[in-house]
């Protein structure tokens, strides 16, 4: 079949097998050529949410930067003869193929990471293949979670708190800037979002690893968060997602306490805004990101997802690194996004931006390109008019 992007709102329902593979390979090549992370910094790494965005980048830096054996967990859709897989499925295959070429252990388990069945499968795999884990990266982003203790299905809501929020946004496909009125969350929606995107599941994972004695002495775990600037606070940090992320901070403290026994370390790392399947779904964020990318590109401080995670590993996570921590003990690598020189300019443009001047003031084109790349489209060197087998990446 010939695979073209089919965009529905903020998701693309097709993915290009060769494009996804090329995108993964580009990121691996970047790390192989540029990373300063120490070989052997981490021996065995478990990545929860390994198939896209920040989790995939973390797995790439761990595997191809540190030379780590990686076990990944993700929830992706396999292809059929007539339908493409989800992008993450191709990404996992491409990562595994490259690892195999280099004699690097890489195993991916596909299924629901919130379930006890998946936790058991991961524990068994570590016992059989790896012994103990040195680093656990928690990078799940999901709109739903079936709670493993109650079987109840919780859905997250991306909403402000308290009152209706009138705020600027952009329709990514049409490029139209407008004001939207976002209804505030109910108490139930807040609670559900915390259940889905908060820290409980991260705690369950660390509890299981500790109970099975599968964390190595001095093991680390890191979970990712976003804080962003005042412009997005009303919908993110001060909204339902912020409540969930505050719960991640709570969990970090609990896990830190539990890891004392093995002299381990648990941290939340605050990352920069990028285009991912998860972030494209958040109202306001695409407009903020378009302005931010333009300003950071003009000022020469823009980082792609892989560059950002490489900096996290190299400057913050590896042994000997002096972590840049805030008052809450979080690692801050969002320093470039939040630099005053960047934010002052983004905030200057925010009230001015409209549909006509967006191409000048913001980088919506770059946002769209990044969005398509997530699904394997717009990657240089890929022949998008060629027939492909959706069940193969080569
Ligand atoms: P993403 O959508 O690119 O990746 C999410 C991953 O989670 C995928 O591998 C997916 O398969 C996996 N996943 C989802 N539900 C699952 C389930 N039930 N079982 C197993 N795997 C499941 O997301 P992302 O943007 O890379 O986000 C990862 C983390 O980084 C999140 O905590 C997010 O808040 C944080 N973060 C994102 C941004 C951003 O701008 N995208 C910025 C800062 C922090």
Tab-separated table of C-alpha atoms and ligand atoms in Angstrom:
chain	number	residue	atom	x	y	z
A	1	UNK	CA	0.000	0.000	0.000
A	2	UNK	CA	0.959	3.649	-0.332
A	3	UNK	CA	0.757	5.300	3.068
A	4	UNK	CA	-0.256	8.952	3.405
A	5	UNK	CA	-0.999	10.922	6.555
A	6	UNK	CA	-4.652	10.860	7.591
A	7	UNK	CA	-5.141	13.524	10.234
A	8	UNK	CA	-8.207	13.587	12.488
A	9	UNK	CA	-8.083	16.531	14.875
A	10	UNK	CA	-4.890	16.179	16.867
A	11	UNK	CA	-4.098	12.643	15.851
A	12	UNK	CA	-2.882	10.977	12.684
A	13	UNK	CA	-4.538	7.609	12.107
A	14	UNK	CA	-1.829	6.277	9.786
A	15	UNK	CA	1.904	5.835	10.325
A	16	UNK	CA	4.630	5.243	7.758
A	17	UNK	CA	6.728	2.132	8.518
A	18	UNK	CA	9.868	3.338	6.730
A	19	UNK	CA	9.418	6.910	7.903
A	20	UNK	CA	9.098	5.888	11.558
A	21	UNK	CA	12.159	3.663	11.229
A	22	UNK	CA	14.143	6.476	9.593
A	23	UNK	CA	13.084	8.869	12.362
A	24	UNK	CA	14.321	6.442	15.042
A	25	UNK	CA	17.545	5.853	13.140
A	26	UNK	CA	18.162	9.609	12.859
A	27	UNK	CA	17.869	9.913	16.638
A	28	UNK	CA	20.176	6.949	17.184
A	29	UNK	CA	22.700	8.480	14.757
A	30	UNK	CA	22.496	11.778	16.612
A	31	UNK	CA	23.321	10.084	19.918
A	32	UNK	CA	26.052	7.923	18.410
A	33	UNK	CA	27.756	10.983	16.911
A	34	UNK	CA	27.154	13.635	19.572
A	35	UNK	CA	26.383	12.244	23.009
A	36	UNK	CA	28.874	12.845	25.804
A	37	UNK	CA	27.117	10.443	28.154
A	38	UNK	CA	29.526	7.898	29.644
A	39	UNK	CA	29.524	4.386	28.227
A	40	UNK	CA	28.404	2.152	31.051
A	41	UNK	CA	26.722	5.017	32.971
A	42	UNK	CA	23.743	2.694	33.312
A	43	UNK	CA	23.916	-1.060	32.704
A	44	UNK	CA	20.259	-2.125	32.688
A	45	UNK	CA	17.473	0.348	32.017
A	46	UNK	CA	13.699	-0.099	32.209
A	47	UNK	CA	11.699	2.442	30.193
A	48	UNK	CA	7.954	2.637	30.849
A	49	UNK	CA	6.445	4.385	27.816
A	50	UNK	CA	9.350	3.550	25.501
A	51	UNK	CA	7.780	3.857	22.062
A	52	UNK	CA	7.534	7.581	21.429
A	53	UNK	CA	8.417	11.099	22.534
A	54	UNK	CA	10.553	11.431	25.632
A	55	UNK	CA	10.449	7.724	26.548
A	56	UNK	CA	11.816	6.667	23.168
A	57	UNK	CA	14.510	9.341	23.330
A	58	UNK	CA	15.452	8.100	26.818
A	59	UNK	CA	15.728	4.546	25.565
A	60	UNK	CA	17.905	5.691	22.665
A	61	UNK	CA	20.292	7.643	24.910
A	62	UNK	CA	20.404	4.732	27.399
A	63	UNK	CA	20.990	2.134	24.688
A	64	UNK	CA	23.132	3.887	22.135
A	65	UNK	CA	24.772	6.450	24.436
A	66	UNK	CA	25.372	4.447	27.616
A	67	UNK	CA	25.414	1.043	25.905
A	68	UNK	CA	22.685	-0.122	28.325
A	69	UNK	CA	20.530	-3.188	27.966
A	70	UNK	CA	17.020	-1.805	27.678
A	71	UNK	CA	13.661	-3.300	28.536
A	72	UNK	CA	10.798	-1.178	27.217
A	73	UNK	CA	7.061	-1.207	27.862
A	74	UNK	CA	4.513	0.481	25.614
A	75	UNK	CA	0.920	0.157	24.452
A	76	UNK	CA	0.865	0.130	20.670
A	77	UNK	CA	-1.263	-1.231	17.850
A	78	UNK	CA	0.118	-3.946	15.562
A	79	UNK	CA	-0.388	-3.697	11.803
A	80	UNK	CA	-2.604	-5.897	9.671
A	81	UNK	CA	-2.236	-6.658	5.954
A	82	UNK	CA	-4.368	-3.625	5.126
A	83	UNK	CA	-3.800	-1.258	8.066
A	84	UNK	CA	-0.698	0.415	9.338
A	85	UNK	CA	0.431	-0.069	12.922
A	86	UNK	CA	0.591	2.816	15.371
A	87	UNK	CA	3.811	4.804	15.037
A	88	UNK	CA	5.196	3.467	18.311
A	89	UNK	CA	4.973	-0.117	17.062
A	90	UNK	CA	7.271	0.732	14.128
A	91	UNK	CA	9.531	2.753	16.438
A	92	UNK	CA	9.968	-0.248	18.725
A	93	UNK	CA	10.793	-2.516	15.775
A	94	UNK	CA	13.333	-0.024	14.443
A	95	UNK	CA	14.970	0.343	17.854
A	96	UNK	CA	15.179	-3.428	18.298
A	97	UNK	CA	16.575	-3.948	14.782
A	98	UNK	CA	19.343	-1.405	15.322
A	99	UNK	CA	20.137	-2.821	18.773
A	100	UNK	CA	20.366	-6.314	17.347
A	101	UNK	CA	22.792	-5.131	14.656
A	102	UNK	CA	25.043	-3.821	17.416
A	103	UNK	CA	24.656	-6.837	19.692
A	104	UNK	CA	22.771	-4.762	22.251
A	105	UNK	CA	20.032	-6.371	24.358
A	106	UNK	CA	16.646	-4.754	23.709
A	107	UNK	CA	13.291	-6.281	24.535
A	108	UNK	CA	9.909	-4.591	24.280
A	109	UNK	CA	6.761	-5.746	26.021
A	110	UNK	CA	3.585	-4.401	24.493
A	111	UNK	CA	0.538	-4.110	26.738
A	112	UNK	CA	-1.051	-2.096	29.512
A	113	UNK	CA	1.660	-0.820	31.862
A	114	UNK	CA	-1.013	0.062	34.434
A	115	UNK	CA	-1.935	-3.622	34.836
A	116	UNK	CA	-0.523	-6.033	37.399
A	117	UNK	CA	-0.214	-8.632	34.624
A	118	UNK	CA	2.279	-6.402	32.764
A	119	UNK	CA	4.174	-5.698	35.987
A	120	UNK	CA	4.487	-9.461	36.581
A	121	UNK	CA	5.700	-9.989	33.025
A	122	UNK	CA	8.325	-7.277	33.436
A	123	UNK	CA	9.508	-8.738	36.773
A	124	UNK	CA	9.849	-12.188	35.161
A	125	UNK	CA	11.765	-10.748	32.210
A	126	UNK	CA	14.201	-8.876	34.456
A	127	UNK	CA	14.795	-12.014	36.537
A	128	UNK	CA	15.371	-14.113	33.440
A	129	UNK	CA	17.428	-11.684	31.350
A	130	UNK	CA	18.907	-8.828	33.357
A	131	UNK	CA	19.243	-9.518	37.067
A	132	UNK	CA	18.764	-5.996	38.387
A	133	UNK	CA	17.840	-2.567	37.002
A	134	UNK	CA	20.019	0.551	37.371
A	135	UNK	CA	17.604	3.141	36.000
A	136	UNK	CA	13.820	3.214	35.691
A	137	UNK	CA	12.438	5.894	33.371
A	138	UNK	CA	8.736	6.579	33.891
A	139	UNK	CA	7.420	8.259	30.729
A	140	UNK	CA	3.841	7.081	30.345
A	141	UNK	CA	1.333	9.531	28.901
A	142	UNK	CA	-2.169	8.152	28.605
A	143	UNK	CA	-5.735	9.459	28.516
A	144	UNK	CA	-7.079	6.414	30.393
A	145	UNK	CA	-6.082	4.039	33.170
A	146	UNK	CA	-7.831	0.903	34.276
A	147	UNK	CA	-7.036	0.757	37.962
A	148	UNK	CA	-5.392	-2.582	38.776
A	149	UNK	CA	-6.992	-2.862	42.227
A	150	UNK	CA	-10.598	-1.915	41.350
A	151	UNK	CA	-10.723	-2.537	37.557
A	152	UNK	CA	-12.410	0.861	37.302
A	153	UNK	CA	-11.642	2.783	34.100
A	154	UNK	CA	-10.529	6.373	34.778
A	155	UNK	CA	-10.342	9.013	32.051
A	156	UNK	CA	-8.233	12.116	32.331
A	157	UNK	CA	-9.615	15.536	31.405
A	158	UNK	CA	-7.484	18.436	30.220
A	159	UNK	CA	-9.333	21.335	31.800
A	160	UNK	CA	-8.796	24.464	33.869
A	161	UNK	CA	-9.878	24.639	37.490
A	162	UNK	CA	-12.427	26.907	39.145
A	163	UNK	CA	-13.938	28.988	36.359
A	164	UNK	CA	-14.352	29.139	32.582
A	165	UNK	CA	-10.995	29.983	30.987
A	166	UNK	CA	-11.029	32.348	27.995
A	167	UNK	CA	-7.728	31.889	26.244
A	168	UNK	CA	-5.999	32.117	22.878
A	169	UNK	CA	-5.370	28.979	20.873
A	170	UNK	CA	-4.634	27.889	17.302
A	171	UNK	CA	-6.320	25.381	15.022
A	172	UNK	CA	-3.175	23.538	13.954
A	173	UNK	CA	-4.442	22.363	10.539
A	174	UNK	CA	-6.114	25.634	9.533
A	175	UNK	CA	-3.606	27.951	11.196
A	176	UNK	CA	-6.446	30.044	12.638
A	177	UNK	CA	-5.820	31.847	15.912
A	178	UNK	CA	-8.933	32.356	18.030
A	179	UNK	CA	-10.188	32.610	21.590
A	180	UNK	CA	-11.706	29.543	23.191
A	181	UNK	CA	-13.753	29.239	26.348
A	182	UNK	CA	-12.714	26.135	28.287
A	183	UNK	CA	-15.108	24.768	30.892
A	184	UNK	CA	-13.613	24.071	34.311
A	185	UNK	CA	-13.187	20.502	35.540
A	186	UNK	CA	-15.534	18.887	38.007
A	187	UNK	CA	-14.127	17.399	41.223
A	188	UNK	CA	-14.558	13.941	39.668
A	189	UNK	CA	-12.579	14.945	36.556
A	190	UNK	CA	-9.767	16.300	38.724
A	191	UNK	CA	-9.656	13.095	40.763
A	192	UNK	CA	-9.716	10.935	37.616
A	193	UNK	CA	-6.883	12.904	35.986
A	194	UNK	CA	-4.767	12.440	39.112
A	195	UNK	CA	-5.541	8.713	39.035
A	196	UNK	CA	-4.459	8.460	35.378
A	197	UNK	CA	-1.471	10.814	35.222
A	198	UNK	CA	-0.435	11.126	38.893
A	199	UNK	CA	2.234	9.209	40.751
A	200	UNK	CA	0.413	6.146	42.076
A	201	UNK	CA	1.353	3.905	39.173
A	202	UNK	CA	5.017	4.971	39.366
A	203	UNK	CA	4.931	3.954	43.058
A	204	UNK	CA	3.393	0.585	42.164
A	205	UNK	CA	6.241	-0.075	39.743
A	206	UNK	CA	8.955	0.799	42.235
A	207	UNK	CA	7.196	-1.190	44.995
A	208	UNK	CA	7.127	-4.257	42.757
A	209	UNK	CA	10.787	-3.905	41.773
A	210	UNK	CA	11.841	-3.472	45.411
A	211	UNK	CA	9.690	-6.379	46.607
A	212	UNK	CA	11.374	-8.630	44.039
A	213	UNK	CA	14.855	-7.277	44.825
A	214	UNK	CA	15.236	-6.167	41.213
A	215	UNK	CA	16.753	-2.727	41.793
A	216	UNK	CA	20.544	-2.557	41.876
A	217	UNK	CA	22.357	-0.692	44.677
A	218	UNK	CA	22.244	3.089	43.928
A	219	UNK	CA	19.485	2.579	41.345
A	220	UNK	CA	17.774	5.712	40.079
A	221	UNK	CA	14.300	6.422	38.858
A	222	UNK	CA	13.088	9.481	37.002
A	223	UNK	CA	9.563	10.535	35.987
A	224	UNK	CA	8.879	13.365	33.565
A	225	UNK	CA	6.834	16.469	34.136
A	226	UNK	CA	6.067	19.803	32.521
A	227	UNK	CA	5.644	23.146	34.253
A	228	UNK	CA	6.062	25.657	31.431
A	229	UNK	CA	5.497	29.401	31.564
A	230	UNK	CA	2.726	31.645	32.936
A	231	UNK	CA	1.148	31.600	29.467
A	232	UNK	CA	0.210	27.926	29.716
A	233	UNK	CA	-0.240	27.682	33.496
A	234	UNK	CA	-4.044	28.256	33.374
A	235	UNK	CA	-4.506	25.135	31.214
A	236	UNK	CA	-1.545	23.073	32.393
A	237	UNK	CA	0.185	23.673	35.719
A	238	UNK	CA	-2.879	25.274	37.355
A	239	UNK	CA	-5.312	22.867	35.667
A	240	UNK	CA	-6.155	19.186	35.989
A	241	UNK	CA	-2.815	18.099	34.525
A	242	UNK	CA	-0.959	20.231	37.078
A	243	UNK	CA	-2.879	18.495	39.861
A	244	UNK	CA	-1.745	15.137	38.469
A	245	UNK	CA	1.830	16.366	38.176
A	246	UNK	CA	1.722	17.648	41.780
A	247	UNK	CA	0.810	14.095	42.731
A	248	UNK	CA	3.874	12.906	40.810
A	249	UNK	CA	5.942	15.198	43.059
A	250	UNK	CA	4.284	13.631	46.106
A	251	UNK	CA	5.098	10.150	44.792
A	252	UNK	CA	8.685	11.171	44.144
A	253	UNK	CA	9.095	11.933	47.881
A	254	UNK	CA	7.559	8.597	48.852
A	255	UNK	CA	9.740	6.666	46.423
A	256	UNK	CA	12.839	8.590	47.504
A	257	UNK	CA	12.161	7.427	51.068
A	258	UNK	CA	11.700	3.798	49.992
A	259	UNK	CA	14.898	3.842	47.941
A	260	UNK	CA	17.025	4.845	50.933
A	261	UNK	CA	17.463	1.152	51.726
A	262	UNK	CA	19.439	0.679	48.493
A	263	UNK	CA	20.887	4.204	48.507
A	264	UNK	CA	18.869	4.941	45.398
A	265	UNK	CA	17.419	8.178	44.098
A	266	UNK	CA	13.985	9.194	42.761
A	267	UNK	CA	13.480	12.435	40.871
A	268	UNK	CA	10.897	14.217	38.825
A	269	UNK	CA	12.596	15.868	35.852
A	270	UNK	CA	11.016	19.002	34.390
A	271	UNK	CA	11.339	18.909	30.607
A	272	UNK	CA	10.727	21.416	27.839
A	273	UNK	CA	7.683	21.605	25.569
A	274	UNK	CA	7.971	19.420	22.465
A	275	UNK	CA	5.470	18.138	19.948
A	276	UNK	CA	4.360	14.648	20.907
A	277	UNK	CA	1.174	12.629	20.577
A	278	UNK	CA	0.367	13.603	24.156
A	279	UNK	CA	1.167	17.321	23.964
A	280	UNK	CA	-0.576	17.968	20.631
A	281	UNK	CA	-3.861	17.187	22.381
A	282	UNK	CA	-3.562	19.992	24.940
A	283	UNK	CA	-5.416	23.212	23.993
A	284	UNK	CA	-3.271	26.396	23.934
A	285	UNK	CA	-0.008	24.389	23.915
A	286	UNK	CA	0.367	24.315	20.079
A	287	UNK	CA	0.144	28.141	19.900
A	288	UNK	CA	2.558	28.586	22.801
A	289	UNK	CA	4.907	25.979	21.276
A	290	UNK	CA	4.778	27.686	17.854
A	291	UNK	CA	5.868	31.007	19.407
A	292	UNK	CA	8.400	29.319	21.683
A	293	UNK	CA	10.046	27.326	18.863
A	294	UNK	CA	10.336	30.421	16.696
A	295	UNK	CA	11.939	32.467	19.488
A	296	UNK	CA	14.285	29.657	20.558
A	297	UNK	CA	15.292	29.005	16.942
A	298	UNK	CA	15.963	32.722	16.400
A	299	UNK	CA	18.039	32.827	19.588
A	300	UNK	CA	19.831	29.542	18.838
A	301	UNK	CA	18.650	27.665	21.948
A	302	UNK	CA	16.057	25.323	20.402
A	303	UNK	CA	16.509	21.635	21.220
A	304	UNK	CA	14.889	18.637	19.568
A	305	UNK	CA	13.494	15.913	21.834
A	306	UNK	CA	16.595	13.717	21.487
A	307	UNK	CA	19.002	16.604	22.183
A	308	UNK	CA	17.027	17.526	25.271
A	309	UNK	CA	17.058	14.008	26.722
A	310	UNK	CA	20.728	13.617	25.890
A	311	UNK	CA	21.374	16.767	27.942
A	312	UNK	CA	19.274	15.337	30.792
A	313	UNK	CA	21.309	12.130	30.890
A	314	UNK	CA	24.677	13.778	30.373
A	315	UNK	CA	24.355	16.780	32.661
A	316	UNK	CA	21.939	15.509	35.324
A	317	UNK	CA	21.468	11.751	35.576
A	318	UNK	CA	24.805	10.085	35.081
A	319	UNK	CA	27.057	9.444	38.043
A	320	UNK	CA	29.141	12.460	38.973
A	321	UNK	CA	26.689	14.942	37.481
A	322	UNK	CA	25.679	17.858	39.679
A	323	UNK	CA	21.928	17.991	39.400
A	324	UNK	CA	20.216	21.347	38.847
A	325	UNK	CA	17.435	20.974	41.438
A	326	UNK	CA	14.632	23.346	42.367
A	327	UNK	CA	13.190	23.894	45.847
A	328	UNK	CA	10.963	20.837	45.449
A	329	UNK	CA	13.961	18.639	44.565
A	330	UNK	CA	13.018	18.325	40.880
A	331	UNK	CA	15.662	18.217	38.163
A	332	UNK	CA	15.299	21.283	35.917
A	333	UNK	CA	16.262	20.946	32.281
A	334	UNK	CA	13.566	23.389	31.208
A	335	UNK	CA	16.053	26.183	31.941
A	336	UNK	CA	16.480	27.093	28.266
A	337	UNK	CA	12.717	27.289	27.657
A	338	UNK	CA	12.228	29.401	30.773
A	339	UNK	CA	15.248	31.665	30.245
A	340	UNK	CA	14.173	35.259	30.730
A	341	UNK	CA	15.386	36.278	27.287
A	342	UNK	CA	13.137	33.609	25.733
A	343	UNK	CA	10.057	34.135	27.885
A	344	UNK	CA	10.126	37.934	27.629
A	345	UNK	CA	9.996	37.645	23.854
A	346	UNK	CA	7.313	34.920	23.818
A	347	UNK	CA	5.193	37.002	26.215
A	348	UNK	CA	5.669	40.098	24.038
A	349	UNK	CA	4.380	38.201	21.005
A	350	UNK	CA	1.486	36.440	22.770
A	351	UNK	CA	-1.022	39.361	22.820
A	352	UNK	CA	0.012	40.395	19.285
A	353	UNK	CA	-0.311	37.063	17.505
A	354	UNK	CA	-3.266	36.531	15.175
A	355	UNK	CA	-4.061	34.381	12.146
A	356	UNK	CA	-2.374	36.806	9.717
A	357	UNK	CA	0.918	37.349	11.534
A	358	UNK	CA	1.347	33.833	12.984
A	359	UNK	CA	3.696	32.744	10.162
A	360	UNK	CA	5.979	35.658	11.115
A	361	UNK	CA	5.739	35.527	14.907
A	362	UNK	CA	5.509	31.789	15.357
A	363	UNK	CA	6.778	28.568	13.868
A	364	UNK	CA	3.524	26.754	13.190
A	365	UNK	CA	5.185	25.187	10.147
A	366	UNK	CA	7.835	23.671	12.439
A	367	UNK	CA	5.123	22.461	14.821
A	368	UNK	CA	3.299	20.767	11.930
A	369	UNK	CA	6.523	19.205	10.650
A	370	UNK	CA	7.328	17.815	14.098
A	371	UNK	CA	3.777	16.492	14.365
A	372	UNK	CA	4.011	14.652	11.041
A	373	UNK	CA	7.437	13.268	11.926
A	374	UNK	CA	5.950	11.540	14.971
A	375	UNK	CA	4.006	9.410	12.483
A	376	UNK	CA	6.937	8.939	10.131
A	377	UNK	CA	5.981	11.572	7.535
A	378	UNK	CA	8.205	14.302	6.103
A	379	UNK	CA	11.437	12.460	6.855
A	380	UNK	CA	14.197	13.148	4.346
A	381	UNK	CA	15.218	10.217	2.156
A	382	UNK	CA	11.928	8.307	2.505
A	383	UNK	CA	10.017	7.597	-0.713
A	384	UNK	CA	6.407	8.323	0.218
A	385	UNK	CA	5.087	7.300	-3.206
A	386	UNK	CA	6.490	3.788	-2.944
A	387	UNK	CA	4.395	0.726	-2.124
A	388	UNK	CA	5.120	-0.533	1.390
A	389	UNK	CA	4.188	-3.587	3.385
A	390	UNK	CA	2.600	-2.217	6.610
A	391	UNK	CA	3.863	-5.246	8.501
A	392	UNK	CA	7.539	-4.534	7.813
A	393	UNK	CA	9.825	-1.612	8.539
A	394	UNK	CA	12.337	-2.460	5.779
B	1	LIG	P1	4.068	10.195	24.105
B	1	LIG	O1	2.601	10.224	23.809
B	1	LIG	O2	5.008	10.526	23.008
B	1	LIG	O3	4.487	8.753	24.691
B	1	LIG	C1	3.714	8.107	25.655
B	1	LIG	C2	4.207	6.684	25.846
B	1	LIG	O4	3.383	6.038	26.834
B	1	LIG	C3	4.161	5.802	24.593
B	1	LIG	O5	5.270	4.949	24.573
B	1	LIG	C4	2.901	4.955	24.822
B	1	LIG	O6	2.896	3.685	24.170
B	1	LIG	C5	2.994	4.765	26.322
B	1	LIG	N1	1.732	4.383	26.950
B	1	LIG	C6	0.596	5.118	27.038
B	1	LIG	N2	-0.344	4.406	27.711
B	1	LIG	C7	0.232	3.225	28.058
B	1	LIG	C8	-0.203	2.083	28.762
B	1	LIG	N3	-1.427	1.998	29.288
B	1	LIG	N4	0.658	1.041	28.910
B	1	LIG	C9	1.911	1.089	28.387
B	1	LIG	N5	2.387	2.160	27.727
B	1	LIG	C10	1.551	3.205	27.571
B	1	LIG	O7	4.255	11.168	25.366
B	1	LIG	P2	5.390	12.229	25.780
B	1	LIG	O8	4.945	13.569	25.354
B	1	LIG	O9	6.731	11.737	25.427
B	1	LIG	O10	5.185	12.214	27.370
B	1	LIG	C11	5.944	11.394	28.235
B	1	LIG	C12	6.086	12.097	29.576
B	1	LIG	O11	6.817	13.316	29.391
B	1	LIG	C13	4.748	12.492	30.205
B	1	LIG	O12	4.816	12.320	31.606
B	1	LIG	C14	4.642	13.973	29.878
B	1	LIG	O13	3.827	14.690	30.798
B	1	LIG	C15	6.105	14.377	29.986
B	1	LIG	N6	6.431	15.652	29.319
B	1	LIG	C16	6.036	15.886	28.028
B	1	LIG	C17	6.310	17.120	27.439
B	1	LIG	C18	5.900	17.436	26.026
B	1	LIG	O14	5.970	18.602	25.625
B	1	LIG	N7	5.506	16.427	25.237
B	1	LIG	C19	7.021	18.104	28.160
B	1	LIG	C20	7.453	17.814	29.450
B	1	LIG	C21	7.133	16.574	30.026
